Coordinates of C-alpha atoms in Angstrom, one line a residue:
Chain A
M70 CA 86.3 95.0 86.0
L71 CA 84.0 92.3 86.9
T72 CA 85.2 88.8 85.9
T73 CA 82.9 86.0 84.7
E74 CA 83.1 84.5 88.1
D75 CA 82.1 87.8 89.7
L76 CA 79.1 87.9 87.4
E77 CA 78.2 84.3 88.2
K78 CA 78.3 85.1 91.9
I79 CA 75.8 87.9 91.4
S80 CA 73.5 85.6 89.4
C81 CA 73.7 83.1 92.2
Q82 CA 72.5 85.7 94.7
V83 CA 69.8 86.9 92.2
R84 CA 68.5 83.4 92.0
R85 CA 68.4 83.2 95.8
D86 CA 66.5 86.5 95.8
I87 CA 64.0 85.2 93.3
I88 CA 63.2 82.1 95.3
R89 CA 63.0 84.0 98.6
M90 CA 60.8 86.8 97.1
V91 CA 58.3 84.5 95.4
S92 CA 58.2 82.2 98.4
G93 CA 57.8 85.2 100.8
A94 CA 55.0 86.6 98.7
E95 CA 53.5 83.1 98.3
S96 CA 52.9 84.2 94.8
G97 CA 54.9 85.0 91.6
H98 CA 56.9 83.5 88.8
V99 CA 60.2 81.7 89.5
G100 CA 60.8 79.6 86.4
G101 CA 61.4 82.3 83.8
A102 CA 63.2 84.6 86.2
L103 CA 65.7 81.8 87.1
G104 CA 66.4 81.1 83.5
A105 CA 67.0 84.7 82.5
A106 CA 69.0 85.7 85.6
D107 CA 72.4 85.4 84.0
F108 CA 71.3 87.5 81.1
L109 CA 69.9 90.3 83.3
V110 CA 73.1 90.3 85.4
A111 CA 75.3 90.4 82.4
L112 CA 73.3 93.2 80.9
Y113 CA 73.3 95.5 83.9
F114 CA 76.8 94.7 85.4
K115 CA 78.8 94.3 82.2
I116 CA 77.0 95.5 79.0
M117 CA 74.8 98.6 79.6
E118 CA 76.0 101.9 81.1
P119 CA 73.0 102.8 83.3
N120 CA 73.0 105.9 85.3
V121 CA 72.2 104.3 88.6
S122 CA 73.0 107.3 90.8
R123 CA 70.6 109.6 89.1
F124 CA 67.5 107.7 87.7
T125 CA 65.4 109.8 85.3
P126 CA 62.3 108.5 83.5
D127 CA 63.7 110.0 80.2
G128 CA 66.9 108.1 80.5
I129 CA 68.8 110.5 78.2
D130 CA 72.5 109.7 77.6
E131 CA 72.3 106.2 79.0
D132 CA 71.5 102.7 77.7
L133 CA 67.9 101.6 78.4
F134 CA 66.3 98.3 79.1
F135 CA 62.7 97.2 78.7
L136 CA 61.3 93.9 80.1
S137 CA 58.4 92.9 77.9
N138 CA 57.7 89.6 79.6
G139 CA 56.9 91.4 82.9
H140 CA 56.3 88.2 84.9
L141 CA 60.1 88.0 85.2
S142 CA 59.7 90.9 87.7
A143 CA 61.3 89.1 90.6
G144 CA 64.5 88.6 88.7
W145 CA 64.5 92.2 87.4
Y146 CA 63.9 93.7 90.8
S147 CA 66.7 91.7 92.3
V148 CA 69.1 92.8 89.7
L149 CA 68.0 96.5 90.0
A150 CA 68.5 96.3 93.8
R151 CA 71.8 94.5 93.6
Y152 CA 73.0 97.0 91.0
G153 CA 72.1 99.8 93.4
Y154 CA 68.8 101.3 92.2
F155 CA 67.3 100.8 95.7
D156 CA 68.1 99.0 98.9
S157 CA 67.9 95.2 98.6
S158 CA 65.9 95.1 101.8
E159 CA 62.9 96.4 99.8
L160 CA 62.9 93.1 97.9
A161 CA 61.1 91.7 100.9
S162 CA 58.0 93.8 100.0
F163 CA 57.6 92.0 96.6
R164 CA 53.9 91.6 95.7
K165 CA 52.7 93.0 99.0
L166 CA 50.3 95.8 99.7
N167 CA 51.7 99.3 99.1
S168 CA 54.9 97.9 97.7
R169 CA 56.8 99.6 94.9
L170 CA 57.6 96.1 93.8
Q171 CA 54.2 95.3 92.2
G172 CA 53.5 91.8 90.8
H173 CA 54.4 93.0 87.4
P174 CA 56.6 96.1 86.8
S175 CA 54.9 99.4 87.2
T176 CA 55.9 103.0 86.8
S177 CA 53.2 104.3 89.0
E178 CA 55.0 103.4 92.3
G179 CA 58.1 105.3 91.3
L180 CA 60.5 102.5 91.6
P181 CA 63.9 103.6 90.2
G182 CA 65.0 101.6 87.2
I183 CA 61.6 101.1 85.7
R184 CA 60.4 103.2 82.8
M185 CA 57.5 101.2 81.5
C186 CA 54.7 98.9 82.8
S187 CA 54.6 95.4 81.5
G188 CA 52.7 92.3 82.2
S189 CA 50.1 92.1 79.5
L190 CA 52.3 90.4 76.9
G191 CA 53.4 91.5 73.5
Q192 CA 53.9 95.2 74.1
G193 CA 57.5 95.7 75.1
L194 CA 59.2 95.5 71.7
S195 CA 57.0 98.4 70.4
V196 CA 57.9 100.4 73.4
A197 CA 61.6 99.7 73.0
I198 CA 61.4 100.7 69.3
G199 CA 59.7 104.0 70.4
A200 CA 62.5 104.7 72.9
A201 CA 65.1 103.9 70.3
L202 CA 63.5 106.3 67.9
S203 CA 63.5 108.9 70.6
K204 CA 67.2 108.3 71.1
K205 CA 67.8 108.9 67.4
L206 CA 65.8 112.1 67.4
N207 CA 67.8 113.3 70.5
R208 CA 71.1 112.2 68.8
D209 CA 71.7 110.0 71.8
E210 CA 74.2 107.4 70.9
H211 CA 73.2 105.0 73.6
L212 CA 71.4 101.7 72.9
V213 CA 68.1 100.3 73.8
Y214 CA 67.7 96.6 75.0
C215 CA 64.6 94.6 75.3
L216 CA 63.8 91.1 76.6
L217 CA 60.9 89.2 75.2
G218 CA 59.7 85.7 76.1
D219 CA 59.3 83.0 73.4
G220 CA 55.7 82.2 74.3
E221 CA 55.0 85.9 74.1
L222 CA 55.8 85.9 70.4
Q223 CA 52.4 84.3 69.9
E224 CA 51.1 87.9 70.4
G225 CA 50.7 89.5 67.0
Q226 CA 51.9 93.0 68.1
N227 CA 55.5 91.6 68.2
W228 CA 55.4 90.9 64.5
E229 CA 53.9 94.3 63.8
A230 CA 56.8 95.7 65.7
M231 CA 59.4 93.6 63.9
M232 CA 58.1 94.7 60.5
F233 CA 58.2 98.3 61.6
A234 CA 61.8 98.1 63.0
A235 CA 63.1 96.6 59.8
A236 CA 61.3 99.0 57.6
H237 CA 62.4 102.1 59.6
K238 CA 65.9 100.7 60.1
V239 CA 65.8 100.9 63.9
D240 CA 69.4 99.9 64.3
N241 CA 70.1 101.2 67.9
L242 CA 68.1 98.4 69.5
I243 CA 69.1 94.9 70.6
A244 CA 66.1 92.6 71.3
V245 CA 66.7 89.3 73.0
I246 CA 64.2 86.5 73.0
D247 CA 64.3 84.3 76.0
C248 CA 63.7 80.9 74.5
N249 CA 63.2 78.5 77.4
G250 CA 60.6 76.6 75.2
K251 CA 58.0 76.7 78.0
Q252 CA 54.8 78.6 78.6
I253 CA 52.0 78.3 81.2
E254 CA 50.3 75.4 79.6
G255 CA 53.3 73.4 78.4
P256 CA 56.1 73.4 75.8
V257 CA 55.8 76.3 73.4
D258 CA 56.0 73.7 70.5
E259 CA 52.9 72.0 71.8
V260 CA 50.9 75.1 72.6
I261 CA 51.5 77.0 69.3
S262 CA 54.8 76.2 67.8
L263 CA 57.0 79.2 66.6
G264 CA 58.3 77.0 63.8
N265 CA 61.7 78.0 62.4
L266 CA 62.1 81.1 64.6
S267 CA 65.4 82.2 63.3
A268 CA 64.3 81.9 59.7
K269 CA 61.2 83.9 60.5
L270 CA 63.2 86.7 62.2
E271 CA 65.6 86.9 59.3
A272 CA 62.7 87.0 56.9
F273 CA 61.4 89.9 58.9
G274 CA 64.6 91.7 58.1
W275 CA 66.5 91.4 61.4
N276 CA 70.1 90.6 62.1
V277 CA 69.7 87.4 64.0
S278 CA 72.2 85.5 66.2
E279 CA 72.0 82.9 68.9
M280 CA 73.5 82.5 72.4
Y281 CA 73.2 80.2 75.3
G282 CA 71.7 82.3 78.1
N283 CA 72.9 80.2 81.0
D284 CA 76.6 80.4 80.2
M285 CA 77.8 83.8 81.4
E286 CA 80.8 83.9 79.1
D287 CA 78.7 83.3 76.1
V288 CA 76.0 85.8 77.2
V289 CA 78.7 88.5 77.6
S290 CA 80.5 87.8 74.4
S291 CA 77.3 87.5 72.4
L292 CA 75.9 90.7 73.7
K293 CA 79.2 92.5 72.9
K294 CA 79.1 91.0 69.4
A295 CA 75.5 92.2 69.0
Q296 CA 76.7 95.8 69.9
W297 CA 78.9 95.6 66.8
Y298 CA 75.9 94.7 64.7
T299 CA 74.1 97.9 65.7
R300 CA 74.0 101.0 63.6
Q301 CA 74.1 99.1 60.4
E302 CA 70.6 100.0 59.2
Q303 CA 69.1 96.8 60.6
P304 CA 67.6 95.9 63.9
V305 CA 69.4 93.3 66.0
M306 CA 67.8 90.2 67.6
I307 CA 69.5 87.5 69.7
I308 CA 67.7 84.2 70.2
M309 CA 68.7 83.3 73.7
N310 CA 68.4 79.6 74.6
T311 CA 67.8 79.2 78.3
H312 CA 66.4 76.6 80.7
M313 CA 63.3 77.5 82.8
G314 CA 64.1 77.1 86.4
Y315 CA 67.9 77.0 85.9
G316 CA 69.8 76.6 89.1
V317 CA 67.3 74.4 90.9
D318 CA 67.2 70.7 89.8
F319 CA 63.6 70.0 90.5
M320 CA 62.5 73.2 88.6
L321 CA 64.7 72.7 85.6
D322 CA 62.8 72.7 82.3
Q323 CA 59.5 72.2 84.1
H324 CA 56.8 74.5 82.7
Q325 CA 54.8 73.9 85.9
W326 CA 57.2 76.3 87.5
H327 CA 56.1 79.2 85.3
G328 CA 53.9 80.8 87.8
V329 CA 53.6 78.6 90.9
P330 CA 55.3 79.7 94.2
P331 CA 57.4 77.1 95.9
T332 CA 56.2 75.9 99.3
R333 CA 58.3 76.6 102.3
D334 CA 60.0 73.2 102.1
Q335 CA 60.5 73.5 98.3
A336 CA 62.0 76.9 98.8
A337 CA 64.4 75.5 101.4
A338 CA 65.4 72.7 99.1
A339 CA 66.0 75.1 96.3
L340 CA 68.0 77.5 98.4
R341 CA 70.3 74.6 99.5
Q342 CA 71.3 74.3 95.8
I343 CA 72.1 78.1 95.5
P344 CA 74.9 79.4 97.7
E345 CA 74.5 82.8 99.3
T346 CA 77.2 84.9 97.6
L347 CA 76.4 88.6 98.4
G348 CA 74.3 88.2 101.5
D349 CA 70.6 87.7 101.6
Y350 CA 68.3 90.8 101.9
Chain B
M276 CA 19.3 133.7 72.8
K277 CA 22.9 134.4 72.0
E278 CA 23.4 134.2 68.2
Y279 CA 25.9 131.9 66.7
I280 CA 26.9 132.2 63.1
N281 CA 28.4 129.5 61.0
S282 CA 31.5 131.1 59.4
G283 CA 31.6 128.3 56.9
S284 CA 31.3 124.6 57.5
K285 CA 34.7 122.8 58.0
D286 CA 35.7 119.3 59.2
T287 CA 37.0 119.1 62.7
R288 CA 39.8 116.8 61.6
S289 CA 41.2 119.6 59.5
G290 CA 41.3 121.8 62.7
F291 CA 43.5 119.0 64.2
G292 CA 45.7 118.9 61.1
A293 CA 46.2 122.7 61.1
A294 CA 47.2 122.7 64.7
L295 CA 49.5 119.8 64.4
L296 CA 51.4 121.7 61.7
I297 CA 51.7 124.7 64.1
L298 CA 52.9 122.5 66.9
G299 CA 55.5 121.0 64.6
R300 CA 56.9 124.5 63.9
N301 CA 56.8 125.6 67.5
N302 CA 57.8 122.6 69.5
P303 CA 60.6 120.3 68.3
D304 CA 59.6 117.6 70.7
V305 CA 56.2 117.1 69.0
V306 CA 56.2 113.9 66.9
A307 CA 53.4 112.2 65.0
L308 CA 52.5 108.7 64.1
C309 CA 49.8 107.5 61.7
A310 CA 48.5 104.1 60.8
D311 CA 47.9 104.5 57.1
L312 CA 45.4 107.3 57.4
T313 CA 47.6 110.4 57.0
G314 CA 45.2 112.0 54.4
S315 CA 42.1 111.1 56.4
L316 CA 43.6 112.6 59.7
K317 CA 44.9 115.6 57.8
M318 CA 48.4 114.9 59.0
D319 CA 49.9 115.1 55.5
E320 CA 51.2 118.6 55.9
F321 CA 53.0 117.7 59.1
A322 CA 54.4 114.6 57.5
K323 CA 55.7 116.5 54.5
T324 CA 57.1 119.4 56.6
F325 CA 58.7 117.3 59.3
P326 CA 59.6 113.9 57.8
D327 CA 62.0 113.1 60.5
R328 CA 59.4 113.5 63.2
F329 CA 56.6 111.7 61.4
F330 CA 56.3 107.9 61.6
Q331 CA 54.2 105.9 59.2
V332 CA 53.5 102.6 61.1
G333 CA 51.2 101.0 58.5
I334 CA 48.0 99.2 59.5
A335 CA 49.3 98.3 62.9
E336 CA 47.6 100.3 65.6
A337 CA 48.7 98.2 68.5
N338 CA 52.3 98.8 67.5
M339 CA 51.6 102.4 67.0
M340 CA 50.4 102.9 70.6
G341 CA 53.4 101.1 71.9
I342 CA 55.9 103.1 69.9
A343 CA 54.2 106.3 70.9
A344 CA 54.5 105.3 74.6
G345 CA 58.2 104.5 74.0
L346 CA 58.8 107.8 72.3
T347 CA 57.8 109.7 75.4
I348 CA 60.9 108.1 77.1
G349 CA 63.3 110.8 76.0
G350 CA 60.9 113.6 76.1
K351 CA 59.0 113.4 72.9
I352 CA 55.3 114.4 72.7
P353 CA 53.7 111.8 70.3
F354 CA 50.4 112.5 68.6
T355 CA 48.9 109.3 67.2
G356 CA 46.4 109.5 64.4
T357 CA 43.7 107.0 63.3
F358 CA 40.0 106.6 63.4
A359 CA 38.3 106.6 66.8
N360 CA 37.5 102.9 66.7
F361 CA 41.1 102.0 65.9
S362 CA 42.3 104.5 68.5
T363 CA 40.4 102.9 71.3
A364 CA 38.6 99.6 71.0
R365 CA 41.2 98.0 68.8
V366 CA 44.1 98.9 71.0
Y367 CA 42.5 99.1 74.4
D368 CA 45.0 97.0 76.3
Q369 CA 47.9 98.8 74.7
V370 CA 46.5 102.1 75.7
R371 CA 45.6 100.8 79.1
Q372 CA 49.0 99.4 80.0
S373 CA 51.6 101.2 78.0
I374 CA 50.0 104.7 78.0
A375 CA 47.4 105.1 80.8
Y376 CA 48.8 103.0 83.5
A377 CA 52.4 104.0 82.7
N378 CA 51.0 107.6 82.6
K379 CA 52.9 108.5 79.3
N380 CA 52.6 111.8 77.6
V381 CA 50.8 110.4 74.5
K382 CA 48.1 112.3 72.6
I383 CA 45.6 109.9 71.1
C384 CA 44.0 111.8 68.3
A385 CA 40.9 110.1 66.9
S386 CA 38.9 111.1 63.9
H387 CA 35.7 109.8 62.3
A388 CA 34.0 109.4 65.6
G389 CA 30.3 108.9 66.0
L390 CA 27.4 108.4 63.5
T391 CA 28.4 111.4 61.4
L392 CA 31.2 109.4 59.9
G393 CA 28.3 108.3 57.6
E394 CA 28.3 105.7 54.9
D395 CA 31.1 103.4 56.2
G396 CA 28.7 102.1 58.7
A397 CA 28.9 100.4 62.1
T398 CA 32.4 98.8 61.7
H399 CA 33.9 102.3 61.5
Q400 CA 31.5 104.4 63.7
S401 CA 32.9 104.4 67.1
L402 CA 30.0 105.0 69.7
E403 CA 31.9 103.5 72.7
D404 CA 35.2 105.4 72.7
I405 CA 34.3 108.0 75.2
G406 CA 33.3 105.4 77.7
L407 CA 36.4 103.3 77.1
M408 CA 38.7 106.2 77.5
K409 CA 37.1 107.9 80.4
M410 CA 37.3 104.7 82.5
L411 CA 41.1 104.8 82.3
P412 CA 42.8 106.5 85.3
N413 CA 45.3 109.3 84.2
M414 CA 43.4 109.7 80.9
T415 CA 42.0 113.1 79.9
V416 CA 39.1 113.0 77.4
I417 CA 38.4 115.9 75.1
C418 CA 35.7 116.3 72.4
P419 CA 35.7 119.7 70.8
C420 CA 32.6 121.0 68.9
D421 CA 33.9 122.6 65.6
Y422 CA 36.9 123.3 63.5
N423 CA 38.1 126.3 65.5
Q424 CA 37.7 124.5 68.8
T425 CA 39.5 121.3 67.6
R426 CA 42.4 123.5 66.4
A427 CA 42.6 125.2 69.8
A428 CA 42.2 121.9 71.7
T429 CA 45.0 120.3 69.7
L430 CA 47.3 123.2 70.6
A431 CA 46.3 122.9 74.3
V432 CA 46.9 119.2 74.7
A433 CA 50.5 119.6 73.7
N434 CA 51.1 121.7 76.8
H435 CA 49.2 119.2 79.0
L436 CA 51.5 116.6 80.7
G437 CA 49.8 113.2 80.6
P438 CA 47.8 111.0 78.3
V439 CA 44.9 112.6 76.3
Y440 CA 42.2 111.2 74.1
L441 CA 41.1 113.9 71.6
R442 CA 38.0 113.0 69.7
F443 CA 36.9 114.6 66.5
G444 CA 35.0 113.8 63.3
R445 CA 34.9 113.5 59.5
P446 CA 32.1 115.6 58.0
K447 CA 32.1 119.3 57.2
W448 CA 30.2 120.8 60.2
P449 CA 29.2 124.4 61.2
N450 CA 32.2 126.3 62.4
F451 CA 31.0 128.9 64.9
T452 CA 33.3 129.3 67.8
D453 CA 36.0 132.0 68.2
P454 CA 38.9 131.4 65.8
D455 CA 41.3 132.9 68.3
Q456 CA 40.0 131.0 71.4
T457 CA 42.4 129.5 73.9
F458 CA 41.2 126.0 74.9
E459 CA 41.1 125.4 78.6
I460 CA 41.2 121.7 79.5
G461 CA 38.6 120.8 82.1
K462 CA 36.4 123.8 81.6
A463 CA 32.7 123.5 80.5
L464 CA 31.8 126.3 78.1
I465 CA 28.5 128.1 78.5
C466 CA 27.2 128.8 75.0
N467 CA 23.9 130.3 76.2
E468 CA 22.6 131.2 79.6
G469 CA 19.0 130.1 80.4
T470 CA 16.7 129.3 83.3
D471 CA 14.3 126.4 82.3
V472 CA 16.6 123.5 81.3
T473 CA 20.2 122.9 80.7
L474 CA 21.4 121.2 77.5
F475 CA 24.8 119.6 78.0
A476 CA 26.2 118.7 74.6
T477 CA 29.6 117.5 73.3
G478 CA 31.3 117.4 69.9
H479 CA 29.2 118.0 66.8
M480 CA 26.0 117.9 68.9
V481 CA 26.8 121.3 70.5
W482 CA 25.6 122.9 67.2
N483 CA 22.4 120.8 67.2
A484 CA 21.8 121.8 70.9
I485 CA 22.1 125.5 69.9
Q486 CA 19.5 124.9 67.1
A487 CA 17.2 123.2 69.6
G488 CA 17.7 126.1 72.0
K489 CA 16.4 128.5 69.3
I490 CA 13.3 126.4 68.8
L491 CA 12.7 126.2 72.5
E492 CA 13.1 130.0 72.7
T493 CA 10.3 130.5 70.2
N494 CA 8.1 128.3 72.5
G495 CA 9.0 130.5 75.5
I496 CA 11.5 128.2 77.0
S497 CA 14.8 129.5 78.1
A498 CA 17.6 126.9 77.6
E499 CA 21.0 127.1 79.1
I500 CA 23.4 125.4 76.7
I501 CA 26.7 124.1 77.8
N502 CA 29.5 122.7 75.7
I503 CA 31.2 119.8 77.5
A504 CA 34.4 120.0 75.5
T505 CA 36.3 118.2 78.2
I506 CA 34.5 115.1 79.3
K507 CA 37.2 114.1 81.7
P508 CA 38.0 115.7 84.0
L509 CA 34.4 116.9 84.0
D510 CA 33.7 120.5 85.1
T511 CA 31.4 119.3 87.9
A512 CA 31.1 122.7 89.5
A513 CA 29.7 124.1 86.3
V514 CA 27.3 121.2 85.8
I515 CA 25.9 121.5 89.3
R516 CA 25.7 125.3 89.3
S517 CA 23.7 125.2 86.0
V518 CA 21.2 122.6 87.1
Q519 CA 20.7 124.2 90.5
K520 CA 19.4 127.2 88.4
T521 CA 17.4 125.3 85.7
G522 CA 16.3 122.3 87.7
C523 CA 16.6 119.7 84.9
A524 CA 19.0 118.6 82.2
V525 CA 19.4 117.0 78.7
T526 CA 22.6 115.4 77.5
V527 CA 23.3 115.2 73.9
E528 CA 26.2 113.2 72.3
E529 CA 27.1 111.1 69.3
H530 CA 27.8 108.2 71.5
M531 CA 26.3 105.2 73.2
L532 CA 24.1 106.2 76.1
Q533 CA 25.6 103.4 78.0
G534 CA 28.8 104.9 79.2
G535 CA 29.1 108.2 77.5
M536 CA 29.2 111.9 78.5
G537 CA 25.6 111.8 79.6
D538 CA 26.5 109.1 82.2
C539 CA 29.1 111.5 83.6
I540 CA 26.6 114.3 83.9
A541 CA 23.9 112.0 85.4
Q542 CA 26.4 110.6 87.9
T543 CA 27.5 114.1 88.9
L544 CA 23.9 115.2 89.4
V545 CA 22.8 112.1 91.2
R546 CA 25.6 112.5 93.8
N547 CA 25.3 116.2 94.2
F548 CA 22.0 117.6 93.1
P549 CA 19.4 115.0 92.0
A550 CA 17.3 116.4 89.1
P551 CA 15.5 115.0 86.0
V552 CA 17.9 114.1 83.2
E553 CA 16.9 113.1 79.7
M554 CA 19.6 111.6 77.5
V555 CA 19.9 112.0 73.7
G556 CA 22.4 109.5 72.2
V557 CA 22.5 106.1 70.6
N558 CA 20.7 103.5 72.8
N559 CA 22.3 100.1 72.8
Q560 CA 22.6 99.8 69.1
F561 CA 25.4 99.7 66.5
G562 CA 25.5 102.4 63.8
G563 CA 24.8 101.9 60.1
S564 CA 25.3 103.3 56.7
G565 CA 23.7 106.5 55.5
K566 CA 24.3 110.2 55.2
P567 CA 25.3 111.8 58.5
E568 CA 22.0 113.8 58.6
E569 CA 20.0 110.7 57.8
L570 CA 21.7 108.8 60.5
L571 CA 21.2 111.5 63.1
K572 CA 17.4 111.4 62.3
A573 CA 17.3 107.6 62.3
Y574 CA 19.1 107.3 65.7
H575 CA 17.1 110.1 67.2
L576 CA 19.9 112.6 67.6
D577 CA 18.3 115.3 65.4
V578 CA 17.4 118.8 66.6
P579 CA 13.6 117.9 67.1
D580 CA 14.8 115.0 69.4
I581 CA 16.7 117.4 71.5
V582 CA 13.7 119.7 71.7
E583 CA 11.5 116.8 72.7
A584 CA 13.9 115.7 75.4
A585 CA 14.1 119.2 76.8
L586 CA 10.3 119.4 77.0
A587 CA 10.2 115.9 78.7
A588 CA 12.8 117.0 81.2
I589 CA 10.9 120.2 82.1
R590 CA 7.7 118.2 82.5
R591 CA 9.4 115.8 84.9
K592 CA 10.7 118.8 86.8
G593 CA 7.1 120.2 87.1
G594 CA 6.0 117.0 88.6
R595 CA 8.4 117.0 91.5

């Protein structure tokens, strides 16, 4: 049984991986990935029951995860590698020619752990709903999880999907919105405010709760609580408050770190703040 | 010329609906989704018979494409149904990323394609869909010519692993192909063998090409008529073989000339066996309201237009 400290150690290493991957590629997105690292670690290492030894695209009889905001790829790849889907040495190929670790997640390269392409925003929730319906048809009791970005909610397809999930009582799905309040051009509130998000989600017929995504204990307990809310004829949504760039002081809450790679010096400064816990790749 | 008899005009979308019902009975993994057009797509029997495997998504095509992609994860074979315009242009990025790039086993079934949709006009007449879909890697593009063939093609795509765009139409149209045919994806179908010119047609326009062939015959011209029921992958061997024999070609489609089936034929010939090609289709224009037959005349897709194009192609051949 992994303790909270064990999980925190893993997130620490994942954060190092993120910085090293993006810096190594001289390209990529660090801010969002750093913010969502704790959630991804908790989900894979504590909450889901993924069948890591025998990856199948169909994912029958196991929990599934879909990353809608595909630009968090560095964080997801690191968690997949650290969980055992592939060797962590492959993280060094991130965003490079002929890599299975494409800039945004892709199924065409056959990377274990990935079942859907994402990158163009707003599509993941629909896909997760489809996968959840497939599980229902297959009488597969496992759950489907999906991570969305808050800025991504500006895409209308999300709201089509939310309407559908409530109307069709898709209750074997837990969607999580990573609310770091930032998008490329600035604070979400300034670009296009989401307004009262929790009221909107509730009005769309979802079971809505909140958690603090950079507190491992809260993430684990909130996800466990959300599991209890499933199978009650209502889709389940968690508003996850996070900090963009969490773990590196000069990146914290800075929207400029959405998609800009750190320079070599900045990467070194960042890594000095994040201890190596599981060994660098 | 080989004689074709219309066994009674029927809409191609009904061929799709009939086959979908058969698939529902024979394959428990077949599921269907519709965006508030169940009646128009003739999916109502499937919806009634298999309510657990039918998903009404409402007027939300983008979401429909995403859900269909997700349903494949777990082994389902989703058939989406809406008009051609809403199956392609409206949801191009969803189809591109979640279906084509992800190479998911979704069958995008599109009705009301082309000018023969009629009175609804340009907003609903998709004349770009073949081009949009054929450009996507992994995507197969099929456009059957009548009710019987649409029925057969629908059955066939369920057994094909990978994304498919299946295009059909609204109006009652001559039904003349074999009711018991097996549809072979990727195979060009020779309707008539000839020696002077090849008419490559797709969809509803195959019947018109056959009518044009009859007129050409009375003028002493022997037309080879080929039904390009699968636009992608194109049966390039059949295209080249035919034009090597006839020396010139005409392409006929209810689609924009810029980017349609004719482009595929022309590209194949230019790269393998350059020959005069005349193209019958809509030329850089949106559609409009009117009866299907009126529109085909107005946009120069009528039988006499095909005859004229054939004569032009033959003239150009003579000048070589």
